[in-house]
Coordinates of C-alpha atoms and ligand atoms in Angstrom, one line a residue:
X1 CA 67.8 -258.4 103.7
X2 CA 66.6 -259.4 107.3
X3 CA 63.3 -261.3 107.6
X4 CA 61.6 -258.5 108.6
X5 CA 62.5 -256.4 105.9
X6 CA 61.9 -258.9 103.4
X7 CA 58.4 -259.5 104.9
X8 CA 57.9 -256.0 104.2
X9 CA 59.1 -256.2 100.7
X10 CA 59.0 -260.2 99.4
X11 CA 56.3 -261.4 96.8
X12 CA 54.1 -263.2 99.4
X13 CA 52.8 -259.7 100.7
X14 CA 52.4 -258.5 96.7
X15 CA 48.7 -258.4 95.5
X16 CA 48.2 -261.2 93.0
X17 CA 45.2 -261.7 90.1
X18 CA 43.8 -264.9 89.9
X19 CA 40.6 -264.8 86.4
X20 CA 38.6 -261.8 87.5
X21 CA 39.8 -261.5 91.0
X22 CA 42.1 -259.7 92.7
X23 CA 44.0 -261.1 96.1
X24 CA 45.6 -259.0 98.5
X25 CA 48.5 -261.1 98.7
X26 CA 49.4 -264.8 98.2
X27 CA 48.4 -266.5 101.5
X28 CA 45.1 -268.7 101.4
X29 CA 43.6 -270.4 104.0
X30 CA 43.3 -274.0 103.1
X31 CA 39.7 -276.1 103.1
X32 CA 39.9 -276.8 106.6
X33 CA 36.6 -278.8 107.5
X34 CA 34.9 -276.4 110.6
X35 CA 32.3 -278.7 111.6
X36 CA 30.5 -275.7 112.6
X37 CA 27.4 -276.7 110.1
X38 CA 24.5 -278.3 112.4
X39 CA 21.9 -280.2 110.4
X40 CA 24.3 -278.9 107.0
X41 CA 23.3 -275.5 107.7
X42 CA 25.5 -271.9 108.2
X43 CA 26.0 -271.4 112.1
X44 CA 27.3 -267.7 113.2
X45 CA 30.5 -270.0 114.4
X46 CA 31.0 -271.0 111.0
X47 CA 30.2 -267.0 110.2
X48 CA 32.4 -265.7 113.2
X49 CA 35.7 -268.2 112.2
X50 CA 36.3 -267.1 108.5
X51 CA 35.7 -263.4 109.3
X52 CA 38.6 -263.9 112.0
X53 CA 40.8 -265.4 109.2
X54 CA 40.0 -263.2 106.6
X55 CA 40.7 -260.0 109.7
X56 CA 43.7 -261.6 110.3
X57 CA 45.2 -260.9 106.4
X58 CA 44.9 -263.8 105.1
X59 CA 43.9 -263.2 100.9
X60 CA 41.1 -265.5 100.6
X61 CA 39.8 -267.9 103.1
X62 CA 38.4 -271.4 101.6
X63 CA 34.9 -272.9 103.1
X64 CA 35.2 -276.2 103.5
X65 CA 33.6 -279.1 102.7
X66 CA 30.7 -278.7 101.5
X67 CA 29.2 -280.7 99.7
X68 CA 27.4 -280.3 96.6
X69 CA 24.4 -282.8 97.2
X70 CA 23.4 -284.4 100.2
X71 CA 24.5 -287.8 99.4
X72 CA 27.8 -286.4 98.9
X73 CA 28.3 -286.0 103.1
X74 CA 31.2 -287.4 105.4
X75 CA 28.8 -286.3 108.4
X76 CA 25.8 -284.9 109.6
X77 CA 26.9 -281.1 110.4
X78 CA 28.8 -281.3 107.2
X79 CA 27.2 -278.1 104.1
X80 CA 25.4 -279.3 101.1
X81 CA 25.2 -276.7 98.7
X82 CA 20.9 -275.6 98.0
X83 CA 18.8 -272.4 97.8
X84 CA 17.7 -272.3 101.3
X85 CA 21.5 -271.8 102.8
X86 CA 22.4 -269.1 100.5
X87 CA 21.1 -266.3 102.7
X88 CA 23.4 -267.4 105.5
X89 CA 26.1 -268.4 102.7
X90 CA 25.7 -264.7 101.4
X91 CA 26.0 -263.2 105.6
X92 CA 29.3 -265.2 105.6
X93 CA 31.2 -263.8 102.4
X94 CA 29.8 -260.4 103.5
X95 CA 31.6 -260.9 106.9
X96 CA 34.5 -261.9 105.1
X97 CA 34.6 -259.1 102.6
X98 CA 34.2 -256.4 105.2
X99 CA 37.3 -257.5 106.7
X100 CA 39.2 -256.9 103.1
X101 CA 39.4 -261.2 102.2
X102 CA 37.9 -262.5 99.4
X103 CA 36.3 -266.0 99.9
X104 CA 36.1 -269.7 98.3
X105 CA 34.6 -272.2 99.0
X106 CA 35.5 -276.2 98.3
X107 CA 32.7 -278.2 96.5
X108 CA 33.0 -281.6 96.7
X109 CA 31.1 -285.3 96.7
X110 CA 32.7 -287.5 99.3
X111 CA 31.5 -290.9 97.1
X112 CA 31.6 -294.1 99.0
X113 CA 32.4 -292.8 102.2
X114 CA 29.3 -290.9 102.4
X115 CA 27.8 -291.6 106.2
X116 CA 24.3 -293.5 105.8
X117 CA 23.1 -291.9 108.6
X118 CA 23.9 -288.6 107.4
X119 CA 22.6 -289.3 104.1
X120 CA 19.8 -292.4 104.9
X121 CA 20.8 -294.2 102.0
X122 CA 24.0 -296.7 100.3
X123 CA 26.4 -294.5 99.2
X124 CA 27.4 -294.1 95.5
X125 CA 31.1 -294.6 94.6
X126 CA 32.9 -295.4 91.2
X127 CA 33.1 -299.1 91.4
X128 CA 31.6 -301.3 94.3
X129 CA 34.8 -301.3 96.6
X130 CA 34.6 -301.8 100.0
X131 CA 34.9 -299.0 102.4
X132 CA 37.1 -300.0 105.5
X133 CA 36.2 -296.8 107.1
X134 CA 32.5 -297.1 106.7
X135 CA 33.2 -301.1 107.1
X136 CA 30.7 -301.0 103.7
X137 CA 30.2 -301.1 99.9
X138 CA 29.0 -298.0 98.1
X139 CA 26.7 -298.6 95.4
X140 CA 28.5 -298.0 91.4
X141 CA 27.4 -295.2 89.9
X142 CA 25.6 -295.6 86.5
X143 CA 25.3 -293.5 83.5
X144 CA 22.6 -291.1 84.8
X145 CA 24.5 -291.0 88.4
X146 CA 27.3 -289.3 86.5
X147 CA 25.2 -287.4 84.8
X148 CA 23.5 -285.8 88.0
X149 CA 26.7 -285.7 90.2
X150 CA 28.1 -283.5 87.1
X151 CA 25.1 -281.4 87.3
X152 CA 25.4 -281.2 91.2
X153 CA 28.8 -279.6 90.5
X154 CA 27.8 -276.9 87.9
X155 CA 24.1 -276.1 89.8
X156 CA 26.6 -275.7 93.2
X157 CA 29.2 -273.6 91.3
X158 CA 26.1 -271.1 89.8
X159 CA 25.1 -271.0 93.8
X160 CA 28.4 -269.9 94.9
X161 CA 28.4 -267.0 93.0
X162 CA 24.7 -266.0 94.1
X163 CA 26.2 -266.8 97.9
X164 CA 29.1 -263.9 96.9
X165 CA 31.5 -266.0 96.7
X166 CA 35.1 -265.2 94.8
X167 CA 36.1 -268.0 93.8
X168 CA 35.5 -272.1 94.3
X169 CA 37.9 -275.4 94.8
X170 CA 36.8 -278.0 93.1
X171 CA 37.8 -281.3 95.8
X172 CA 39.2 -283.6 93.0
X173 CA 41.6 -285.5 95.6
X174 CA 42.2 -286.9 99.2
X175 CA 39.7 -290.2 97.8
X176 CA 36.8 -287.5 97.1
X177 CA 34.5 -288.5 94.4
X178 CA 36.5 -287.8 92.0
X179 CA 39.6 -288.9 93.6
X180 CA 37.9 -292.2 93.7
X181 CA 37.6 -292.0 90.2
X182 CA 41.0 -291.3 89.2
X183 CA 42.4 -293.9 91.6
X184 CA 43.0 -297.2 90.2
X185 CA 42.5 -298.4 94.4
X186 CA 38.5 -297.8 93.9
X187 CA 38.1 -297.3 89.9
X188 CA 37.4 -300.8 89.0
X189 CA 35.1 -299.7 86.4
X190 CA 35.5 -301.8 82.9
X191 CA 33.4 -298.8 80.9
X192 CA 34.7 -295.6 79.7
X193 CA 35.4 -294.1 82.6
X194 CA 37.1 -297.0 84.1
X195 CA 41.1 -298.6 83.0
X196 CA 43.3 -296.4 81.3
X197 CA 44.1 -293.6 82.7
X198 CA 42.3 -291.4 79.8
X199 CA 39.3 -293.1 81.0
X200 CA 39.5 -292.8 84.8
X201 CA 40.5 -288.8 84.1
X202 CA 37.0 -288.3 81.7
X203 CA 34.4 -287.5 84.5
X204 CA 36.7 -285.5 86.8
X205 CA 37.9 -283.5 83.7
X206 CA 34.3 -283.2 82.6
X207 CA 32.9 -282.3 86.0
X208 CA 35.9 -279.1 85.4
X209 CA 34.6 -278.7 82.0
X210 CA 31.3 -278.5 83.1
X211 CA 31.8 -276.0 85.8
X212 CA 33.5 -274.1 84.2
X213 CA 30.5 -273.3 81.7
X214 CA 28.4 -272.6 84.8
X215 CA 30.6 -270.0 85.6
X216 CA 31.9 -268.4 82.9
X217 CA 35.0 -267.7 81.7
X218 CA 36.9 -265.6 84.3
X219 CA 35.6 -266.8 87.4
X220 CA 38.4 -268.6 89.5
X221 CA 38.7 -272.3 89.8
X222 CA 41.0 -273.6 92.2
X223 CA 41.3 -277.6 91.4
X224 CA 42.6 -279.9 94.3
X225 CA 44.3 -283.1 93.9
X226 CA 46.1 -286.0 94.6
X227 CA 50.0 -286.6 93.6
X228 CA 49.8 -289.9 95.1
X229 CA 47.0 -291.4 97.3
X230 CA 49.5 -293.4 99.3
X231 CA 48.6 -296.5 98.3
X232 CA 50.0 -299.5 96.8
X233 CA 49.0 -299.6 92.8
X234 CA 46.9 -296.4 93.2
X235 CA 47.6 -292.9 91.8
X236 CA 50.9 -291.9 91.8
X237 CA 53.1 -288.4 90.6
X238 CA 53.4 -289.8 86.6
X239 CA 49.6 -290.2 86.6
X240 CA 49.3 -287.1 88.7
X241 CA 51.3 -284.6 86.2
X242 CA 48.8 -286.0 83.3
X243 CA 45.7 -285.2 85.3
X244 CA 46.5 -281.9 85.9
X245 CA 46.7 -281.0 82.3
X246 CA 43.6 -282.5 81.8
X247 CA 42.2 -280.1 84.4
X248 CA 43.7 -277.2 82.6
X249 CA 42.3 -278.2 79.9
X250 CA 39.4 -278.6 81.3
X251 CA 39.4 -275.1 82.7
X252 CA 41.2 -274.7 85.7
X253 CA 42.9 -271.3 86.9
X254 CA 45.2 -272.5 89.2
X255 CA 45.5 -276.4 90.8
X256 CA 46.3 -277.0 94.4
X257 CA 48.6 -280.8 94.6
X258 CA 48.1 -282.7 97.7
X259 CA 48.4 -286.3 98.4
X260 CA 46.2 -289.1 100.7
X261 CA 43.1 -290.7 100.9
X262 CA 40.9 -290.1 103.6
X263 CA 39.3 -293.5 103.9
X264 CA 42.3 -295.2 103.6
X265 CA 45.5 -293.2 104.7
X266 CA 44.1 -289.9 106.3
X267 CA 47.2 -288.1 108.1
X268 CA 49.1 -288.6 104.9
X269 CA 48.1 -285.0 103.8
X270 CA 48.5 -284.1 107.3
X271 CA 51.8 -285.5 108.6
X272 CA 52.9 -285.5 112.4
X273 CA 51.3 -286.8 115.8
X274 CA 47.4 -288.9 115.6
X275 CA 44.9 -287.6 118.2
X276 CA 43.5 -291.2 118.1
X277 CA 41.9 -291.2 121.5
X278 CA 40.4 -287.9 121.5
X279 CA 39.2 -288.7 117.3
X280 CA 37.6 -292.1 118.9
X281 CA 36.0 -290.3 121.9
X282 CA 34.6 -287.4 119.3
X283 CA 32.7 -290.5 117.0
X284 CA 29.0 -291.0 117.6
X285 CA 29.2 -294.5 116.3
X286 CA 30.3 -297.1 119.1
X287 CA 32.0 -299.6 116.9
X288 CA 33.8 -296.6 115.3
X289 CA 34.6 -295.5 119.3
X290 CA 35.5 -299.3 119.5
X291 CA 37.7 -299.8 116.2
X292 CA 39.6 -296.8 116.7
X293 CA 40.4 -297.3 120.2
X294 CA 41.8 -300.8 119.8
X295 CA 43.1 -300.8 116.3
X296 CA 43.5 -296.9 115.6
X297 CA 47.4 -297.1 115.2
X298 CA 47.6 -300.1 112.9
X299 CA 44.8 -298.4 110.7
X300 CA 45.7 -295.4 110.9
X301 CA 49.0 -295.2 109.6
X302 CA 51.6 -292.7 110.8
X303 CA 53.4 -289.9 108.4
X304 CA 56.7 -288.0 110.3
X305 CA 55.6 -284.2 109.8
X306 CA 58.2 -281.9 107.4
X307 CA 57.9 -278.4 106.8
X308 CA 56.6 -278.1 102.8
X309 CA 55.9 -281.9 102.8
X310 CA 54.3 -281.8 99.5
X311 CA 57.1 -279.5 97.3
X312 CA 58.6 -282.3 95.1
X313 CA 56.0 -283.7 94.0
X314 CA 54.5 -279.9 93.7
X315 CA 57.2 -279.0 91.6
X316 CA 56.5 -281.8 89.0
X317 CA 52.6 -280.4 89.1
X318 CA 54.0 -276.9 88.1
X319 CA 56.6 -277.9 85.3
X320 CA 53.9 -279.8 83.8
X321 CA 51.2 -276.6 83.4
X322 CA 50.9 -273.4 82.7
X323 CA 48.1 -272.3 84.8
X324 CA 49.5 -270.9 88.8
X325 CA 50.3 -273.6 90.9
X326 CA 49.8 -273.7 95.0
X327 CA 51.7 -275.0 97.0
X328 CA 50.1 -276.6 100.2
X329 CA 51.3 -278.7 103.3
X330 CA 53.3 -277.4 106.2
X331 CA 53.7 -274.3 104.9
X332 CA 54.5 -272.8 108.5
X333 CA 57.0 -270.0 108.4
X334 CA 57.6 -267.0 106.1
X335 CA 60.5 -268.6 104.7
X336 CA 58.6 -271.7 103.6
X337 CA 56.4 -268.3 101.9
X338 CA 59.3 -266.9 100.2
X339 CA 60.9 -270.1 98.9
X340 CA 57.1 -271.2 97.2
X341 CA 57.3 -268.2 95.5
X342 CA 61.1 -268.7 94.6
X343 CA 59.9 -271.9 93.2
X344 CA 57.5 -270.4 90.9
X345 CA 54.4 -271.4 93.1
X346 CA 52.2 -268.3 92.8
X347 CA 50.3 -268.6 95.7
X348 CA 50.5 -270.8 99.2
X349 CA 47.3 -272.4 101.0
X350 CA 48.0 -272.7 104.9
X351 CA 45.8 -274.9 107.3
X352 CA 47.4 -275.8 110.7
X353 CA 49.2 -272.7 111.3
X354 CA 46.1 -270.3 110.9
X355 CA 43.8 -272.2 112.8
X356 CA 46.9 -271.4 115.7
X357 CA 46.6 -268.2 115.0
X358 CA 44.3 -266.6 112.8
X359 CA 46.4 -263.3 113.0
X360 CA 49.7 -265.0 111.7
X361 CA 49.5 -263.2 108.4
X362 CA 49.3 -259.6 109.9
X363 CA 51.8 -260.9 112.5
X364 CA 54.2 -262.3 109.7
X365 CA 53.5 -258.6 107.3
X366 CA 53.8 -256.3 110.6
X367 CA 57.7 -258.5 110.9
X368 CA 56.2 -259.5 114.8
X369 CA 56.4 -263.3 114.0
X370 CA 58.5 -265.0 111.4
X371 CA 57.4 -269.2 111.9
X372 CA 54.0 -270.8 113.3
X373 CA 53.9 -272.4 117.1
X374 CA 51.9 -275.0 115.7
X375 CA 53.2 -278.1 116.7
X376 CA 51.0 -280.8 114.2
X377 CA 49.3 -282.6 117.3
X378 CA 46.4 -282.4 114.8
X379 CA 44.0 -282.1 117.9
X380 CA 42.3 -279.8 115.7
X381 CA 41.2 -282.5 113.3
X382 CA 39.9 -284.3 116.4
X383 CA 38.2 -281.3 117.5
X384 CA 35.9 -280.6 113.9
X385 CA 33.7 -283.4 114.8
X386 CA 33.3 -282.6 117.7
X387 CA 32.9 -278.6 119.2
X388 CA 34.4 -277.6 115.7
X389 CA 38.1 -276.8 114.7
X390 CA 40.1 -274.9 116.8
X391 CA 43.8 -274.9 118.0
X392 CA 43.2 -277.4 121.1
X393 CA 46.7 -276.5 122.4
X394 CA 45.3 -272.5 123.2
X395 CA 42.9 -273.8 124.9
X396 CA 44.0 -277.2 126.6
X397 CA 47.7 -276.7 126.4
X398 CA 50.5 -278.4 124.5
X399 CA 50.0 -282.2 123.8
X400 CA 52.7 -283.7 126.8
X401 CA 53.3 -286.9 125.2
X402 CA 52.9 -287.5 121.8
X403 CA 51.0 -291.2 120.9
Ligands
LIG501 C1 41.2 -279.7 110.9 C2 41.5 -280.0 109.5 C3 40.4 -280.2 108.6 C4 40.7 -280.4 107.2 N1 39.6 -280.6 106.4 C5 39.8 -280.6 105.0 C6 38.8 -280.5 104.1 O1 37.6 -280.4 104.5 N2 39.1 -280.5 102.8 C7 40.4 -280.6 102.3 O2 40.6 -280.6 101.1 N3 41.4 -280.7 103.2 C8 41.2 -280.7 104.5 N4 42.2 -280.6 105.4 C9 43.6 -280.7 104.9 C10 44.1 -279.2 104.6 O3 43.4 -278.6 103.6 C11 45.6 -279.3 104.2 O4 45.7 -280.0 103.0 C12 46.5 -279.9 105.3 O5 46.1 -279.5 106.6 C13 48.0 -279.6 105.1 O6 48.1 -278.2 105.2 P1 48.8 -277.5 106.6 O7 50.1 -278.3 106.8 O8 49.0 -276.1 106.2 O9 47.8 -277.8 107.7 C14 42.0 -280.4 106.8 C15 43.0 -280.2 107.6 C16 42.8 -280.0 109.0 C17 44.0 -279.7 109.9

């Protein structure tokens, strides 16, 4: 069968059910932060972007970050979840369901890399670890802290679905929250939720649980997470396989593995070239300007870019469960589509190559285009905290030489 046949034909392009909701086909848009979110509220950008995705074919297109209390924000024009953005929350899943998409929307609590300024406070974390990209210690989270964080979650999860949302994705990885709690790198805790690895899984399993009460029993829950933070003594794949049964347990409808911590070792989920000049010159912060400028490459480490970077350790994630697996992480061509599916993956999440080109999906079903132009310059990540994501290379051109 050519390409274009099979594009026509394959299981990417066949409508899939997820709980309750029905997909068009199996193509997500991953949680791409937009930084399109001034003062944490919904800007028409914001609006204007995922309607463009969702136009473009794409199944469901993922909102992201946002977090589900104010102290749970990386910046300033980052989303907190609350009553008085749900209007605008409800103009953007209209805008998205007019065009055919559904839409999701990743909650999250960024823990002890929470910006003070954004948040004019210590941040809380799971154990009082310091924070090399903040260049401070977070505050430990007590009993009550988990308590609230938990409720955050649920009290977020109930506003989604008032917002008109389809589904949510619950950020349980990249050294999130609860990423930070799963990790032996910044779970130093000696109580329950601290140690073994039963112990560091109880509050992200119960956040799940406790969601997934708010919600209901059909509603989809997309779960992401880590299959190794890239760290030495940190999570790795055999912890990894054992917290994602816990989240199926826990409730999940389908889990999405990726890998890296964003404090620590950020391009790891990314792979390929680091903007580090144009991600110091987009920082508000002078010694951040300062720190990445003259020691960007030796913390910031570098991970060579590979189509379907994450599908080993993916395939471990999906022998272990029986809930749909994604698979996520230079997903770029229609054969990287077809051999997820292959695989048993029932669904693919795709960042990079739809922030190129928002109309790749259509492109890829109508057989015009068979593989992304993206070339991982990862300018785009540069570019969210600044004027907000977008493919830099439409606009500026190719990246000439690649630091
Ligand atoms: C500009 C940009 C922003 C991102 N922001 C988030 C985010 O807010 N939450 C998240 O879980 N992942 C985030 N990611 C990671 C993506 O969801 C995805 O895991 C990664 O880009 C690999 O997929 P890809 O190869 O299809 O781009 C971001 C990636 C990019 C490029």
């Amino acid at each position: 069968m050519t390409q274009k046949a099979e594009a026509k034909t394959g299981k990417v392009f066949m409508p899939a059910k997820i709980g309750s909701l029905q997909l068009r086909n199996r193509i997500i848009r991953a949680g791409c932060f937009e930084g399109m979110c001034p003062e944490g509220c919904v800007s028409n950008e914001l609006i204007e972007h995922h309607r463009a995705v969702a136009a473009g074919g794409t199944a469901m297109t993922t909102v992201a970050y946002c977090s589900v209390a104010r102290d749970g924000r990386a910046y300033g024009h980052e989303l907190w979840m609350r009553q008085e953005v749900l209007p605008d929350l409800k103009r953007l899943t209209d805008a998205i369901h007019a065009e055919g998409g559904a839409a999701s929307v990743q909650l999250g609590h960024c823990g002890f890399f929470a910006s003070r300024s954004a948040i004019g406070h210590q941040p809380i974390g799971a154990s009082r670890k310091f924070c090399t990209y903040r260049m401070s210690f977070p505050r430990p989270m007590n009993e009550q802290d988990i308590v609230e964080v938990r409720e955050q979650f649920g009290q977020s999860a109930k506003m989604a679905i008032q917002a008109g949302f389809d589904a949510i994705e619950i950020h349980a990885g990249h050294g999130y929250l609860l990423s930070q709690f799963l990790s032996p790198y910044t779970n130093k805790r000696k109580d329950q939720y601290g140690g073994s690895l039963e112990n560091r899984i109880r509050f992200p399993k119960s956040v799940v649980q406790h969601v997934r009460e708010a919600v209901g029993p059909d509603f989809p829950i997309f779960v992401k997470m880590n299959t190794t933070d890239g760290i030495k003594n940190a999570l790795e794949i055999e912890d990894a396989v054992v917290v994602a049964k816990a989240f199926e347990e826990a409730g999940a409808s389908a889990l999405i593995p990726s890998c890296g911590f964003t404090a620590k070792t950020p391009f790891m989920m990314l792979r390929g070239n680091r903007p580090i000049k144009m991600m110091a010159f987009n920082q508000k912060n002078p010694l951040q300007i300062i720190g990445l400028i003259l020691f960007g490459s030796f913390l910031v480490q570098y991970y060579e870019y590979q189509d379907m970077f994450l599908l080993d350790r993916a395939r471990q994630i999906l022998s272990a469960v029986n809930i749909p697996v994604v698979l996520l992480g230079g997903i770029c061509s229609l054969d990287n589509m077809q051999t997820a599916m292959n695989e048993g993956f029932e669904f693919v999440q795709v960042g990079r190559a739809i922030i190129k080109d928002p109309d790749i999906v259509n492109k890829m079903q109508r057989g015009e285009v068979t593989q992304s132009d993206c070339d991982h310059c990862n300018r785009c990540v540069a570019a969210m905290d600044k004027d907000g994501v977008r493919c830099v290379c439409n606009t500026d051109g190719p990246l000439k030489k690649k630091k």
